Coordinates of C-alpha atoms in Angstrom, one line a residue:
Chain A
M1434 CA 12.2 37.2 28.7
S1435 CA 13.2 35.0 25.9
K1436 CA 14.9 36.6 22.8
L1437 CA 13.4 35.4 19.5
L1438 CA 16.0 34.5 16.9
T1439 CA 15.5 34.0 13.2
A1440 CA 17.0 30.9 11.5
L1441 CA 19.9 33.1 10.3
E1442 CA 20.5 34.6 13.7
T1443 CA 20.4 31.1 15.2
A1444 CA 23.0 29.9 12.7
E1445 CA 25.2 32.8 13.7
W1446 CA 24.6 32.1 17.4
L1447 CA 25.7 28.4 16.9
K1448 CA 28.8 29.4 14.8
E1449 CA 30.0 31.8 17.5
R1450 CA 29.8 29.2 20.3
D1451 CA 31.0 25.7 21.1
S1452 CA 30.3 22.8 23.6
F1453 CA 26.6 22.0 23.3
L1454 CA 24.3 19.7 25.1
L1455 CA 20.9 18.9 23.4
I1456 CA 17.8 17.9 25.3
T1457 CA 15.0 15.9 23.7
H1458 CA 11.4 15.6 25.1
R1459 CA 9.7 13.0 27.3
R1460 CA 8.3 10.0 25.3
P1461 CA 10.6 11.0 22.5
D1462 CA 9.3 10.7 18.9
G1463 CA 11.0 10.7 15.6
D1464 CA 10.9 14.5 15.4
T1465 CA 12.8 15.3 18.6
L1466 CA 15.3 12.5 18.1
G1467 CA 15.8 13.0 14.4
S1468 CA 16.2 16.7 15.0
A1469 CA 18.7 16.2 17.9
G1470 CA 20.6 13.5 15.9
A1471 CA 20.8 15.7 12.8
L1472 CA 21.9 18.9 14.7
T1473 CA 24.5 17.0 16.6
Q1474 CA 26.0 15.4 13.5
A1475 CA 25.9 18.7 11.5
L1476 CA 27.6 20.7 14.2
R1477 CA 30.2 18.0 14.7
E1478 CA 30.9 18.0 10.9
Y1479 CA 31.4 21.8 11.4
G1480 CA 34.0 21.1 14.1
K1481 CA 31.9 21.6 17.3
T1482 CA 31.7 19.5 20.4
V1483 CA 28.1 18.4 20.7
Y1484 CA 26.2 15.7 22.7
V1485 CA 22.6 14.7 23.4
L1486 CA 21.5 14.1 27.0
F1487 CA 20.5 10.5 27.5
N1488 CA 16.7 9.9 27.4
K1489 CA 15.7 6.7 29.0
E1490 CA 12.5 6.5 27.0
I1491 CA 14.2 6.2 23.6
T1492 CA 12.6 3.2 21.8
P1493 CA 14.4 0.7 19.4
R1494 CA 12.7 2.3 16.4
Y1495 CA 14.7 5.5 16.7
S1496 CA 17.8 4.6 18.7
K1497 CA 20.1 4.2 15.7
Y1498 CA 19.7 7.8 14.8
I1499 CA 20.8 9.0 18.2
D1500 CA 23.0 6.4 19.8
D1501 CA 26.3 7.9 18.6
C1502 CA 25.3 11.3 20.1
I1503 CA 24.6 10.4 23.7
A1504 CA 26.7 12.5 26.2
P1505 CA 29.1 10.8 28.6
D1506 CA 28.2 11.3 32.3
D1507 CA 31.0 13.7 32.9
F1508 CA 30.3 16.1 30.0
I1509 CA 29.8 19.7 31.2
P1510 CA 28.5 21.9 28.4
D1511 CA 28.8 25.6 27.9
N1512 CA 25.4 25.8 26.2
V1513 CA 22.2 23.7 26.6
I1514 CA 19.8 23.5 23.7
T1515 CA 16.3 22.0 23.6
V1516 CA 14.8 20.6 20.4
D1517 CA 11.1 20.2 19.7
I1518 CA 10.2 21.0 23.4
A1519 CA 7.3 23.4 24.0
S1520 CA 7.6 23.7 27.8
V1521 CA 9.7 22.5 30.7
D1522 CA 6.9 20.2 31.7
L1523 CA 8.0 18.0 28.8
F1524 CA 11.6 17.7 30.0
P1525 CA 12.7 14.1 30.9
D1526 CA 13.4 13.8 34.7
N1527 CA 17.2 13.8 34.2
A1528 CA 16.9 17.2 32.3
K1529 CA 14.9 19.0 35.0
S1530 CA 18.1 20.5 36.6
Y1531 CA 18.8 22.4 33.4
A1532 CA 15.3 23.9 33.2
N1533 CA 16.4 27.4 34.3
N1534 CA 19.4 27.4 32.2
I1535 CA 18.5 26.8 28.6
S1536 CA 20.5 28.9 26.2
L1537 CA 18.5 28.1 23.1
C1538 CA 15.2 26.5 22.3
I1539 CA 14.5 25.3 18.8
D1540 CA 10.9 24.5 18.2
H1541 CA 7.8 24.6 16.0
H1542 CA 4.9 24.5 18.6
G1543 CA 2.7 27.5 18.8
S1544 CA 2.2 26.7 22.5
N1545 CA 5.9 27.3 23.3
T1546 CA 6.2 28.9 26.8
M1547 CA 9.4 30.8 26.0
F1548 CA 11.4 29.2 28.7
A1549 CA 14.8 29.6 27.1
S1550 CA 17.1 32.7 26.9
N1551 CA 16.9 32.5 23.1
T1552 CA 14.1 30.9 21.1
C1553 CA 14.1 29.9 17.4
L1554 CA 10.4 29.2 16.8
N1555 CA 8.6 28.7 13.6
Q1556 CA 5.0 27.4 14.1
E1557 CA 4.4 27.4 10.3
R1558 CA 6.7 24.3 10.1
A1559 CA 5.1 20.9 10.4
S1560 CA 8.2 19.5 12.2
C1561 CA 11.1 20.7 14.3
G1562 CA 13.3 19.0 11.6
E1563 CA 12.2 21.7 9.2
V1564 CA 13.3 24.4 11.5
I1565 CA 16.7 22.6 11.9
Y1566 CA 16.9 22.5 8.1
D1567 CA 16.2 26.2 7.9
I1568 CA 19.0 26.9 10.4
L1569 CA 21.6 24.5 8.8
T1570 CA 21.0 26.0 5.3
E1571 CA 21.8 29.4 6.7
I1572 CA 25.2 28.2 7.9
L1573 CA 27.8 29.2 5.3
D1574 CA 30.1 26.5 4.0
Y1575 CA 27.9 23.8 5.3
T1576 CA 26.2 21.3 3.0
I1577 CA 23.7 18.7 4.3
S1578 CA 25.5 15.4 4.5
P1579 CA 23.8 12.0 3.9
V1580 CA 23.7 11.2 7.7
V1581 CA 22.1 14.6 8.5
A1582 CA 19.7 14.2 5.6
E1583 CA 18.6 10.8 6.9
R1584 CA 18.0 12.1 10.4
L1585 CA 16.1 15.1 9.2
Y1586 CA 14.0 12.9 6.9
V1587 CA 13.1 10.8 10.0
A1588 CA 12.0 14.0 11.8
L1589 CA 9.9 15.4 8.9
S1590 CA 8.3 12.1 7.9
T1591 CA 7.4 10.8 11.3
D1592 CA 5.9 14.1 12.5
T1593 CA 3.6 14.2 9.4
G1594 CA 2.8 10.5 9.2
C1595 CA 4.8 10.2 5.9
F1596 CA 3.3 13.5 4.6
M1597 CA -0.3 12.3 5.3
F1598 CA -1.3 14.4 8.3
G1599 CA -3.1 17.7 8.2
N1600 CA 0.1 19.6 9.2
T1601 CA 2.0 18.7 6.0
T1602 CA 2.8 21.8 3.9
S1603 CA 4.5 22.5 0.6
N1604 CA 7.6 23.3 2.6
T1605 CA 7.6 19.9 4.2
L1606 CA 7.5 18.2 0.8
R1607 CA 10.1 20.6 -0.7
V1608 CA 12.5 20.0 2.2
A1609 CA 11.9 16.2 2.0
S1610 CA 12.7 16.3 -1.7
L1611 CA 16.0 18.2 -1.0
L1612 CA 16.9 15.7 1.7
V1613 CA 16.4 12.8 -0.7
D1614 CA 18.7 14.6 -3.1
A1615 CA 21.2 15.1 -0.3
G1616 CA 21.2 11.3 0.4
A1617 CA 18.4 10.4 2.7
P1618 CA 17.7 6.7 1.8
I1619 CA 13.9 7.2 1.3
K1620 CA 13.2 3.6 0.2
T1621 CA 14.7 2.0 3.3
L1622 CA 13.4 4.7 5.7
N1623 CA 9.8 4.5 4.4
K1624 CA 9.8 0.7 4.5
E1625 CA 11.1 0.7 8.1
L1626 CA 9.1 3.5 9.5
F1627 CA 5.8 3.2 7.7
R1628 CA 5.5 0.0 5.7
T1629 CA 6.5 -2.5 8.3
K1630 CA 4.4 -3.5 11.2
A1631 CA 5.3 -6.0 13.9
R1632 CA 3.1 -9.0 14.2
S1633 CA 2.2 -7.8 17.7
C1634 CA 1.0 -4.5 16.2
I1635 CA -1.1 -6.2 13.5
K1636 CA -2.7 -8.4 16.2
L1637 CA -3.5 -5.4 18.4
E1638 CA -4.9 -3.4 15.5
G1639 CA -7.0 -6.3 14.5
L1640 CA -8.4 -6.6 18.0
L1641 CA -9.1 -2.9 18.2
N1642 CA -10.8 -2.7 14.8
T1643 CA -13.0 -5.6 15.7
G1644 CA -13.9 -4.0 19.0
L1645 CA -14.6 -0.4 17.8
E1646 CA -17.8 1.0 19.2
F1647 CA -19.8 3.6 17.4
Y1648 CA -22.2 6.2 19.0
F1649 CA -24.3 9.2 17.9
D1650 CA -25.1 8.0 14.4
G1651 CA -21.5 6.9 13.8
K1652 CA -20.1 10.3 14.5
V1653 CA -18.2 9.0 17.6
A1654 CA -16.0 5.9 17.6
I1655 CA -14.5 4.6 20.9
S1656 CA -11.6 2.2 21.1
S1657 CA -10.6 0.5 24.4
I1658 CA -7.2 -0.9 25.1
T1659 CA -6.9 -3.0 28.2
K1660 CA -3.6 -4.2 29.8
A1661 CA -4.8 -7.7 29.0
M1662 CA -4.9 -6.9 25.3
I1663 CA -1.4 -5.5 25.4
E1664 CA -0.2 -8.6 27.2
T1665 CA -2.0 -11.0 24.9
T1666 CA -0.7 -9.4 21.7
K1667 CA 2.8 -8.5 23.3
A1668 CA 2.4 -5.0 21.8
T1669 CA 5.2 -2.6 22.5
E1670 CA 5.2 1.2 22.8
D1671 CA 6.5 1.4 19.2
D1672 CA 3.4 -0.6 18.1
M1673 CA 1.1 1.9 19.8
D1674 CA 2.8 4.9 18.2
N1675 CA -0.2 5.6 16.0
I1676 CA -3.0 3.8 17.7
A1677 CA -4.9 6.9 18.9
A1678 CA -5.5 7.8 15.2
L1679 CA -7.4 4.6 14.4
P1680 CA -11.0 5.4 15.6
G1681 CA -10.9 8.8 14.0
A1682 CA -9.9 7.3 10.6
V1683 CA -13.2 5.6 10.1
E1684 CA -15.5 7.3 7.5
G1685 CA -18.1 9.5 9.1
V1686 CA -16.4 9.7 12.5
Y1687 CA -15.8 13.2 13.8
I1688 CA -14.6 12.3 17.3
G1689 CA -12.3 9.3 17.7
I1690 CA -11.5 8.3 21.3
T1691 CA -9.0 5.8 22.6
I1692 CA -9.1 4.8 26.3
R1693 CA -6.0 3.0 27.4
E1694 CA -5.4 1.2 30.7
M1695 CA -2.0 2.2 32.0
T1696 CA -0.5 0.9 35.2
S1697 CA -3.7 -0.4 36.8
P1698 CA -7.4 -0.8 35.9
E1699 CA -8.1 2.6 37.6
D1700 CA -5.3 4.5 35.8
C1701 CA -6.3 5.3 32.2
K1702 CA -5.2 7.6 29.4
I1703 CA -7.8 9.1 27.1
S1704 CA -6.8 10.3 23.7
V1705 CA -9.2 12.3 21.6
R1706 CA -9.0 13.3 17.9
A1707 CA -11.7 15.6 16.6
S1708 CA -12.7 17.3 13.4
A1709 CA -14.6 20.6 13.2
P1710 CA -17.0 21.6 14.5
Y1711 CA -16.0 19.4 17.5
D1712 CA -13.2 20.3 19.9
A1713 CA -10.9 17.6 21.4
N1714 CA -9.6 20.1 23.9
E1715 CA -13.1 20.9 25.2
I1716 CA -13.8 17.2 25.8
C1717 CA -10.5 16.5 27.5
S1718 CA -10.7 19.6 29.7
K1719 CA -13.8 18.0 31.4
F1720 CA -11.5 15.2 32.5
G1721 CA -8.7 17.5 33.7
G1722 CA -6.7 17.2 30.5
G1723 CA -6.2 19.4 27.5
G1724 CA -4.4 19.9 24.2
H1725 CA -5.4 21.2 20.8
K1726 CA -8.8 21.4 19.0
T1727 CA -7.8 18.4 16.8
A1728 CA -6.0 16.3 19.3
A1729 CA -6.1 16.3 23.1
G1730 CA -5.6 13.9 26.0
A1731 CA -6.2 13.3 29.7
T1732 CA -5.2 11.0 32.5
V1733 CA -8.1 9.7 34.5
Q1734 CA -8.1 7.6 37.7
K1735 CA -11.2 5.5 36.8
T1736 CA -11.9 2.2 35.0
V1737 CA -12.3 2.0 31.2
S1738 CA -16.1 1.3 31.5
K1739 CA -16.6 4.2 34.0
I1740 CA -14.7 6.6 31.7
K1741 CA -16.8 5.5 28.7
E1742 CA -20.0 6.2 30.7
D1743 CA -18.7 9.6 31.7
L1744 CA -17.6 10.4 28.2
L1745 CA -20.9 9.5 26.7
K1746 CA -22.6 11.9 29.1
V1747 CA -20.3 14.7 28.1
L1748 CA -20.8 13.9 24.4
E1749 CA -24.6 13.7 24.8
D1750 CA -24.6 17.4 25.7
M1751 CA -22.6 18.2 22.5
F1752 CA -24.9 16.3 20.1
Chain B
M1421 CA 7.3 2.0 -35.0
S1422 CA 6.5 4.4 -32.3
K1423 CA 8.2 7.8 -32.3
L1424 CA 9.6 8.7 -28.8
L1425 CA 8.8 12.3 -27.8
T1426 CA 10.3 14.4 -25.0
A1427 CA 8.1 16.3 -22.6
L1428 CA 8.9 19.5 -24.6
E1429 CA 8.1 17.8 -28.0
T1430 CA 4.9 16.4 -26.5
A1431 CA 3.9 19.9 -25.4
E1432 CA 4.6 21.2 -28.9
W1433 CA 2.6 18.3 -30.4
L1434 CA -0.4 19.1 -28.2
K1435 CA -0.3 22.8 -29.0
E1436 CA -0.3 22.2 -32.7
R1437 CA -3.4 20.0 -32.6
D1438 CA -7.0 20.0 -31.3
S1439 CA -9.9 17.6 -30.6
F1440 CA -8.5 15.0 -28.3
L1441 CA -10.0 11.9 -26.7
L1442 CA -8.2 10.5 -23.7
I1443 CA -8.3 6.8 -22.8
T1444 CA -7.7 5.5 -19.2
H1445 CA -6.9 1.9 -18.3
R1446 CA -9.0 -1.0 -17.0
R1447 CA -9.6 -1.1 -13.3
P1448 CA -8.7 2.6 -13.3
D1449 CA -6.7 4.0 -10.4
G1450 CA -5.9 7.5 -9.1
D1451 CA -3.0 7.9 -11.5
T1452 CA -4.8 7.1 -14.8
L1453 CA -7.9 9.1 -13.7
G1454 CA -6.1 12.0 -12.1
S1455 CA -3.7 12.3 -15.1
A1456 CA -6.6 12.2 -17.6
G1457 CA -8.7 14.7 -15.5
A1458 CA -5.7 17.0 -15.2
L1459 CA -4.7 16.9 -18.9
T1460 CA -8.3 17.4 -20.0
Q1461 CA -8.7 20.4 -17.7
A1462 CA -5.4 22.0 -18.6
L1463 CA -5.9 21.6 -22.4
R1464 CA -9.4 23.0 -22.0
E1465 CA -8.0 26.0 -20.2
Y1466 CA -5.6 26.4 -23.1
G1467 CA -8.7 26.5 -25.4
K1468 CA -8.7 22.9 -26.8
T1469 CA -11.6 20.5 -27.2
V1470 CA -10.8 17.5 -25.0
Y1471 CA -12.8 14.6 -23.5
V1472 CA -12.1 11.3 -21.7
L1473 CA -13.6 8.1 -22.9
F1474 CA -16.2 6.7 -20.4
N1475 CA -14.7 3.9 -18.3
K1476 CA -17.3 1.8 -16.6
E1477 CA -15.0 0.7 -13.8
I1478 CA -14.5 4.2 -12.4
T1479 CA -15.2 4.0 -8.6
P1480 CA -16.8 6.6 -6.4
R1481 CA -13.5 7.5 -4.8
Y1482 CA -12.2 9.1 -8.0
S1483 CA -15.3 10.0 -10.0
K1484 CA -15.3 13.6 -9.0
Y1485 CA -11.9 14.2 -10.7
I1486 CA -13.2 12.9 -14.0
D1487 CA -17.0 13.3 -14.2
D1488 CA -16.9 16.7 -16.1
C1489 CA -14.5 15.2 -18.6
I1490 CA -16.5 12.3 -20.0
A1491 CA -17.0 12.3 -23.8
P1492 CA -20.6 12.5 -25.2
D1493 CA -21.5 9.4 -27.3
D1494 CA -21.3 11.3 -30.6
F1495 CA -17.8 12.9 -30.1
I1496 CA -15.4 12.0 -32.9
P1497 CA -11.9 13.0 -32.0
D1498 CA -9.0 13.9 -34.4
N1499 CA -6.5 12.5 -31.9
V1500 CA -6.7 9.7 -29.4
I1501 CA -4.3 9.8 -26.4
T1502 CA -3.7 7.1 -23.7
V1503 CA -2.6 8.0 -20.2
D1504 CA -0.9 5.6 -17.9
I1505 CA -1.4 2.6 -20.2
A1506 CA 1.5 0.2 -20.8
S1507 CA -0.2 -2.0 -23.5
V1508 CA -3.4 -2.4 -25.4
D1509 CA -4.3 -5.4 -23.2
L1510 CA -5.1 -2.8 -20.5
F1511 CA -7.6 -1.0 -22.6
P1512 CA -11.2 -1.1 -21.3
D1513 CA -13.5 -3.0 -23.7
N1514 CA -15.1 0.1 -25.1
A1515 CA -11.6 1.4 -26.1
K1516 CA -10.5 -1.7 -28.0
S1517 CA -11.6 -0.3 -31.4
Y1518 CA -9.1 2.6 -31.0
A1519 CA -6.2 0.2 -30.4
N1520 CA -4.6 0.6 -33.8
N1521 CA -5.2 4.3 -33.9
I1522 CA -3.5 5.8 -30.9
S1523 CA -1.8 9.1 -31.8
L1524 CA 0.0 9.6 -28.5
C1525 CA 0.7 7.5 -25.5
I1526 CA 1.8 9.2 -22.2
D1527 CA 3.2 6.8 -19.7
H1528 CA 5.8 5.9 -17.0
H1529 CA 5.9 2.1 -17.3
G1530 CA 9.1 0.5 -18.4
S1531 CA 7.1 -2.4 -19.8
N1532 CA 5.4 -0.1 -22.3
T1533 CA 4.9 -2.0 -25.6
M1534 CA 5.1 1.1 -27.9
F1535 CA 1.7 0.7 -29.3
A1536 CA 1.1 4.3 -30.2
S1537 CA 2.3 6.5 -33.2
N1538 CA 4.0 8.8 -30.6
T1539 CA 5.1 7.9 -27.1
C1540 CA 6.1 10.2 -24.3
L1541 CA 7.6 7.8 -21.8
N1542 CA 9.6 8.5 -18.6
Q1543 CA 10.1 5.4 -16.5
E1544 CA 12.1 7.4 -13.9
R1545 CA 8.7 9.0 -12.8
A1546 CA 6.8 7.3 -10.0
S1547 CA 3.5 8.3 -11.6
C1548 CA 2.0 9.2 -14.9
G1549 CA 0.9 12.4 -13.2
E1550 CA 4.6 13.5 -13.0
V1551 CA 5.0 13.0 -16.7
I1552 CA 1.8 15.1 -17.3
Y1553 CA 3.4 17.8 -15.0
D1554 CA 6.6 17.7 -17.1
I1555 CA 4.6 18.2 -20.3
L1556 CA 2.4 21.0 -18.9
T1557 CA 5.3 23.0 -17.5
E1558 CA 6.8 22.9 -21.0
I1559 CA 3.8 24.6 -22.5
L1560 CA 4.5 28.4 -22.7
D1561 CA 1.9 30.7 -21.2
Y1562 CA 0.3 27.9 -19.2
T1563 CA 0.3 28.0 -15.4
I1564 CA -1.0 25.1 -13.4
S1565 CA -4.5 26.0 -12.1
P1566 CA -5.9 24.8 -8.8
V1567 CA -8.1 22.2 -10.4
V1568 CA -5.2 20.8 -12.5
A1569 CA -3.0 20.8 -9.4
E1570 CA -5.6 18.9 -7.4
R1571 CA -6.0 16.2 -10.0
L1572 CA -2.2 15.8 -10.5
Y1573 CA -1.8 15.6 -6.7
V1574 CA -4.4 12.7 -6.8
A1575 CA -2.3 11.0 -9.5
L1576 CA 1.1 11.4 -7.7
S1577 CA -0.1 10.6 -4.2
T1578 CA -2.2 7.6 -4.9
D1579 CA 0.4 5.9 -7.1
T1580 CA 3.0 6.3 -4.3
G1581 CA 0.7 5.5 -1.4
C1582 CA 1.0 9.1 -0.1
F1583 CA 4.8 9.1 -0.9
M1584 CA 5.3 5.9 1.2
F1585 CA 6.0 3.3 -1.5
G1586 CA 9.4 2.4 -2.9
N1587 CA 8.8 4.2 -6.2
T1588 CA 8.7 7.7 -4.5
T1589 CA 11.6 9.9 -5.7
S1590 CA 12.8 13.4 -4.9
N1591 CA 11.0 14.5 -8.1
T1592 CA 7.7 13.2 -6.8
L1593 CA 8.1 15.2 -3.6
R1594 CA 9.3 18.3 -5.4
V1595 CA 6.3 18.2 -7.8
A1596 CA 3.9 17.5 -5.0
S1597 CA 5.3 20.6 -3.2
L1598 CA 4.8 22.7 -6.3
L1599 CA 1.2 21.4 -6.7
V1600 CA 0.4 22.4 -3.2
D1601 CA 1.7 25.8 -3.9
A1602 CA -0.5 25.9 -7.1
G1603 CA -3.6 25.2 -5.0
A1604 CA -3.9 21.4 -4.5
P1605 CA -5.9 21.1 -1.2
I1606 CA -3.5 18.7 0.5
K1607 CA -5.4 18.6 3.8
T1608 CA -8.7 17.6 2.3
L1609 CA -7.1 15.2 -0.3
N1610 CA -5.0 13.4 2.2
K1611 CA -7.8 13.0 4.6
E1612 CA -10.1 11.6 1.9
L1613 CA -7.7 9.5 0.1
F1614 CA -5.5 8.1 2.9
R1615 CA -6.9 8.9 6.4
T1616 CA -10.4 7.8 5.9
K1617 CA -11.5 4.2 5.8
A1618 CA -15.0 2.9 5.4
R1619 CA -16.4 0.8 8.3
S1620 CA -16.5 -2.1 5.8
C1621 CA -12.8 -1.6 5.0
I1622 CA -11.9 -1.6 8.7
K1623 CA -13.9 -4.8 9.3
L1624 CA -12.4 -6.6 6.3
E1625 CA -8.8 -5.6 7.3
G1626 CA -9.6 -6.8 10.8
L1627 CA -10.7 -10.2 9.5
L1628 CA -7.7 -10.5 7.2
N1629 CA -5.2 -9.4 9.9
T1630 CA -6.7 -12.0 12.3
G1631 CA -6.5 -14.7 9.7
L1632 CA -3.0 -14.0 8.4
E1633 CA -1.0 -17.3 8.1
F1634 CA 2.8 -17.4 8.3
Y1635 CA 5.1 -19.9 6.7
F1636 CA 8.8 -20.6 6.3
D1637 CA 9.9 -18.9 9.6
G1638 CA 7.6 -15.9 9.1
K1639 CA 9.2 -15.0 5.7
V1640 CA 5.9 -15.7 3.9
A1641 CA 2.5 -14.4 4.9
I1642 CA -0.7 -15.5 3.2
S1643 CA -4.0 -13.7 3.3
S1644 CA -7.2 -15.3 2.0
I1645 CA -10.2 -13.3 0.9
T1646 CA -13.4 -15.4 0.3
K1647 CA -16.6 -14.0 -1.3
A1648 CA -18.3 -14.7 2.0
M1649 CA -15.9 -12.3 3.8
I1650 CA -16.6 -9.6 1.2
E1651 CA -20.3 -10.2 1.6
T1652 CA -20.3 -10.2 5.4
T1653 CA -18.2 -7.0 5.6
K1654 CA -19.9 -5.4 2.6
A1655 CA -16.5 -4.4 1.4
T1656 CA -16.3 -2.5 -1.9
E1657 CA -13.6 -2.4 -4.6
D1658 CA -12.5 0.9 -3.1
D1659 CA -12.0 -0.8 0.2
M1660 CA -9.8 -3.4 -1.4
D1661 CA -7.6 -0.9 -3.2
N1662 CA -4.6 -1.6 -1.0
I1663 CA -5.5 -5.0 0.4
A1664 CA -2.7 -6.8 -1.5
A1665 CA -0.1 -4.8 0.4
L1666 CA -1.2 -6.0 3.9
P1667 CA 0.6 -9.4 4.3
G1668 CA 3.9 -8.0 2.9
A1669 CA 3.8 -5.2 5.5
V1670 CA 4.4 -7.5 8.5
E1671 CA 7.9 -7.3 10.0
G1672 CA 10.1 -10.1 8.7
V1673 CA 7.9 -11.0 5.8
Y1674 CA 9.6 -11.1 2.4
I1675 CA 6.8 -12.6 0.4
G1676 CA 3.2 -11.4 1.0
I1677 CA 0.5 -13.3 -0.8
T1678 CA -3.2 -12.5 -1.2
I1679 CA -5.6 -15.1 -2.6
R1680 CA -9.0 -13.6 -3.5
E1681 CA -12.1 -15.5 -4.6
M1682 CA -13.6 -13.7 -7.6
T1683 CA -16.7 -14.8 -9.4
S1684 CA -16.8 -18.4 -8.0
P1685 CA -14.9 -20.6 -5.6
E1686 CA -12.8 -21.9 -8.5
D1687 CA -12.0 -18.5 -9.9
C1688 CA -9.3 -16.8 -7.8
K1689 CA -6.8 -14.0 -8.2
I1690 CA -3.4 -14.2 -6.6
S1691 CA -1.4 -11.1 -5.8
V1692 CA 2.2 -11.4 -4.7
R1693 CA 4.5 -8.7 -3.2
A1694 CA 8.1 -9.6 -2.7
S1695 CA 11.3 -8.1 -1.4
A1696 CA 14.8 -9.1 -2.6
P1697 CA 16.1 -11.8 -3.0
Y1698 CA 12.7 -13.1 -3.8
D1699 CA 10.9 -12.5 -7.1
A1700 CA 7.1 -12.1 -7.3
N1701 CA 7.2 -12.5 -11.1
E1702 CA 8.9 -15.8 -10.8
I1703 CA 6.2 -17.1 -8.4
C1704 CA 3.3 -15.9 -10.5
S1705 CA 4.7 -17.2 -13.7
K1706 CA 4.3 -20.7 -12.3
F1707 CA 0.6 -20.0 -12.2
G1708 CA 0.3 -18.5 -15.7
G1709 CA 0.6 -14.9 -14.5
G1710 CA 3.4 -12.3 -14.3
G1711 CA 4.4 -8.8 -13.5
H1712 CA 7.4 -7.2 -11.8
K1713 CA 10.0 -8.5 -9.3
T1714 CA 8.3 -6.6 -6.4
A1715 CA 4.6 -7.1 -7.4
A1716 CA 3.0 -9.6 -9.7
G1717 CA -0.4 -11.4 -10.1
A1718 CA -2.2 -14.4 -11.6
T1719 CA -5.7 -15.6 -12.2
V1720 CA -6.1 -19.3 -11.3
Q1721 CA -9.2 -21.5 -11.8
K1722 CA -8.8 -23.4 -8.5
T1723 CA -10.1 -23.1 -5.0
V1724 CA -8.3 -20.9 -2.4
S1725 CA -7.2 -24.0 -0.4
K1726 CA -5.9 -25.8 -3.5
I1727 CA -4.0 -22.7 -4.6
K1728 CA -2.5 -22.3 -1.1
E1729 CA -1.3 -26.0 -1.4
D1730 CA 0.3 -25.4 -4.8
L1731 CA 1.9 -22.1 -3.7
L1732 CA 3.5 -23.8 -0.7
K1733 CA 5.0 -26.4 -3.0
V1734 CA 6.4 -23.8 -5.2
L1735 CA 7.8 -21.8 -2.3
E1736 CA 9.3 -24.9 -0.7
D1737 CA 11.7 -25.1 -3.7
M1738 CA 12.7 -21.5 -3.1
F1739 CA 13.4 -21.8 0.6

């Protein structure tokens, strides 16, 4: 049984303890890394000993917000905290040994499995960064510093696509405004995170846009990414951050599907984005995957063309 | 001589008068139309008679925020107000006759020429919509309604590229947050304005990204748009809203240039976006145009390839 803590109770909990290790999730994004980097920095400013467990999947885009936080190999913490992690399945391999021993989970996913002794969960928040903000502003005598503001801005803005995605709320915008006042360098951050694309990314997106296929009166768009395309364009994981959103962004499209070849031609990842009345989770569950109504995924051991065939059969029943 | 009014003085000025005609600028964008639509609606809710002068360049994207505001042909106003207009050069043709007779100018451009009897100017604001918000919140007994909130959100968000451009401030985010609380349907608006692209737009962007040319060690990127490309892709003016920003968004690019064929092969528009230390205005002034350091433009009576040649000569001197 996990005990649910409010932001205020979490602030008290943190104040009363010391020696923390923070865990970020697999395939770490700006929210888990920005949140961990911000909480580490803030608690250090408050006099605590805090580190983040090394995550081998950290990409260059976000490393600067977390590099100074990484735990030395011999660090033995008194308390282990997860940030932006809904279940232990999302732990990186090197964090698995802590799975039964998480003191505090800070999260914003409604699907949280309550795996920690204490859980500070607010599913009204668009990003875990906003939950961290709620906690930090409950700690007396602590004022958000420019470094913390920058990292929290990274968390908020990347999880909402620069305030563009459907999860953005008035709270997201309010907190973002306060973070800018606290010193988050919004011009530089927006330019780096949202207004700069690598040439490789531009090339890959050009290929994908040219190759988009439409079905069922334009209601379905399918984009296929082969390993050859990734090799030709030299696209990196950072370049592909937002690629699953492309087919669904075309006017009139209700179901946007991306099929990506992973390690071999018979190892593919499907990403589905859907708008009502269609259900991405329903589609992916037919392929052994799952997720939310608006976004879901699956891993399938078939070729791109075979998957497309199977998908069209499944979709035919829905249209 | 124009008299400068604060937001409070402007609110008083509006309360004391009635019968207003609002003028929007040439090639109207979300800021001028959203601001005009919001001010019209708010003053009507306050009991005033208000209309917006018809602007023949209104595109389908924004028409729904302004359609119910358009003045009948026989409307004779007591007061003419401009919104988001820096100089009379930017008046649509059918507004030229009012040029010497503007009672109030509401604007946020530092380059404002003070053409009106009274001017409410705040160049700290990213959008004219924020200036309108400042004024409306100074009017006693007026609470922003959902319709006004929606239109102001259109103004703020489009002028800042959904809070992504360098002009976004903590005030923009703060006001956006309050507008969402006041009923601006952020999910629907963001989806329509920023997350939906017409197939024609996707196709044109694909072509442009494929055809991008890089010079001077990748510091300069040039994109050429011919009439043939526009015809093949069936791209509309709405599709090309943001096209000038594309070449400048590539990593490592300091100067992004778009050359677009307009009415004939020898009638082109150049758009330049530059980051420090380079100056877009300096480049465009060599072609009889001008603008700001970060964004400028020019109209040139030469072919795309001749302009490219001339541009490269100008740039060679700078590098």
